[in-house]
Structures are given as C-alpha cells and as structure tokens.
C-alpha cells in the first residue's frame, strides 16, 4: 500500500469553492436568461446588468481584500499575505476589465456610444483600473522584501481610489449612469433582485475559488523550488 | 437578433471567454508544476539507482 500524497494547504477549500461557484454561476445564468422578467424600459439589454454589476462589486471586494492583506503583510512580514494581495489584485483587475468591456457594450446598446467621458462613474472606475494595473509595474521594478513591502503599501494607498469610484455617481451632478442601489433600497422589483443576489453570490464564490486556486498554485511552486534546492545541495 | 440581443450575447461571451482564459492560465501553471514534480521524481530515481549500484573500488578489495 502506498501513502496518499499530502494535500497542499487550501486545496480542499479551492475545490469546495470551485464547485459552489460553478453551481451558482449555472443557477444565475439560468435565472437571468430564463426566469427574470424583461425590463419594461430597456428590454433585453438590461440583462447585462446582473453580471456587470455583480462583477463590478466583486472587483471592489477583491481590491479591499488586497488592502487588508497589505496591512497584514506590513504587520507580520509573512509572505502568505503578499501572495493573497497579489492574487486578489490580479483577479480584481481581470474583473475590472470585464466591467469596462461589458459596460461599454451596454452603453453602446443603451446610449448609442461606447464611452461617455463626462460620466463620473465611468471615468473614476477607469482610474481605479489604471491604478491597479500600475501595481504590477511597481512589482516588477523591485526584488524580494522590497517588492513585497512596496506592493503592500501601494495596495493600501490604491484602495483610496475605490470609495472615490463608488461614491462619485452619488455626489456628482451627472446622471447618465443609473444608480440602482440607494439608501432607500434597490430600484428594481423583487423578481429581478433575487437573480441579482444569486449573480452576486456566484461572482463572490468565483472570486474566492480563483483566489484559493491561485494560492494553492503559488504554494506548490514554492514547495517545489525548496525541494529542488535541497536536492541540488544534497 | 432583435432588440439589442446581440449586445447581451457579446457581453456574456466576453465574460465567459475571459474567465475561462484565466482558469486555463491557472491550469497551465498547475500542469507546469506537475511536470516539475515529474522531473524531480526522475532525478530521485536516478540518484537511488546510482546509490544502489556496487562501488567498483570496493569490489576489487
């Protein structure tokens, strides 16, 4: 009988979140396209909303996670938090790109133009995307401890741009970009809101699954590097 | 397609394509780790084989 290989920490969590994300994404897709009622004003185009907004909120959550990971790295100097921060920003940036692309498609269908430079939500969100894209430029310009320290500080400072984007549409004069969620609740019927909640849960589960998968990959690579080094020196 | 359905299809196609591409990238990394494990395993096998072979100098004595 042979010993079963030891699990990498987080492997089981990645699998559970992956399965949960898959189930929720399938449920959300079915709900959005087959169950949710058609919007009386925008028609079928409004169906972009469910994943577009869910991905946008998840991207901001990912940046918040990177900010917390940055603080924890500076306090503990544990490499693990650097991994969490970088992986969160990578996934957050991927989701931000998706938000910009799907937003542009929605804008073209709804407003007849791909981009409106006078809209504060669009412009501030683009600024957030560019700030987090610059994170990887910074990371590639330093080595080892300095890279991790600079990255943590940048992730914390960069997060200041997130509330700016979130509240811009609420304080600005422009109302081109609709505000669905206000202090008094959601501006949509419950039959639509339920599928938005499912879509949001799906995207959050997907974020956690991708994060866990990324971290498992990093741990495996690190363990392999250590093993290779030990073998070379033996 | 009418009523802007093509825009909805385009938006969801972009979402699925990019998310799938990201999962493929993660999968490629996992495959690379697998290949490295394989290489280290072969290296260990060779080393064990070498250690098991009798030393010719010892045979002469």
Coordinates of N, CA, C and O in Angstrom, one line a residue, chain A residues 120-121 124 163-175 179:
Chain A
X120 N -19.0 60.6 -14.3 CA -18.0 60.4 -13.3 C -17.8 58.9 -12.9 O -16.7 58.5 -12.6
X121 N -18.9 58.1 -13.0 CA -18.7 56.7 -12.6 C -17.7 56.0 -13.6 O -16.8 55.3 -13.1
X124 N -14.1 57.5 -13.1 CA -13.4 57.2 -11.9 C -13.1 55.7 -11.8 O -12.1 55.2 -11.3
X163 N -13.4 54.0 -2.8 CA -14.6 54.7 -2.4 C -14.9 55.9 -3.3 O -16.0 56.3 -3.5
X164 N -13.8 56.5 -3.9 CA -13.9 57.6 -4.8 C -14.8 57.2 -6.0 O -15.8 57.9 -6.4
X165 N -14.6 56.0 -6.5 CA -15.4 55.5 -7.6 C -16.8 55.2 -7.2 O -17.8 55.5 -7.9
X166 N -16.9 54.5 -6.0 CA -18.2 54.1 -5.5 C -19.2 55.3 -5.3 O -20.3 55.2 -5.6
X167 N -18.6 56.3 -4.7 CA -19.5 57.5 -4.3 C -19.6 58.5 -5.3 O -20.4 59.4 -5.2
X168 N -18.7 58.5 -6.4 CA -18.7 59.5 -7.4 C -20.1 59.8 -8.0 O -20.5 60.9 -8.2
X169 N -20.7 58.7 -8.4 CA -22.0 58.8 -9.1 C -23.1 59.4 -8.1 O -24.1 59.9 -8.6
X170 N -22.9 59.2 -6.8 CA -23.9 59.7 -5.9 C -23.7 61.2 -5.6 O -24.7 61.8 -5.2
X171 N -22.5 61.6 -5.6 CA -22.3 63.1 -5.3 C -22.2 63.9 -6.6 O -22.4 65.2 -6.5
X172 N -21.9 63.3 -7.7 CA -21.8 64.2 -8.9 C -23.1 64.6 -9.5 O -24.2 64.0 -9.2
X173 N -23.1 65.5 -10.4 CA -24.3 66.1 -11.0 C -24.8 65.2 -12.1 O -26.0 65.1 -12.4
X174 N -23.9 64.4 -12.8 CA -24.2 63.7 -13.9 C -25.1 62.4 -13.5 O -24.8 61.7 -12.6
X175 N -26.1 62.2 -14.3 CA -27.0 61.0 -14.0 C -27.1 60.1 -15.2 O -28.1 59.5 -15.4
X179 N -28.2 54.8 -11.0 CA -27.9 54.3 -9.6 C -29.0 53.4 -9.3 O -30.1 53.8 -9.1

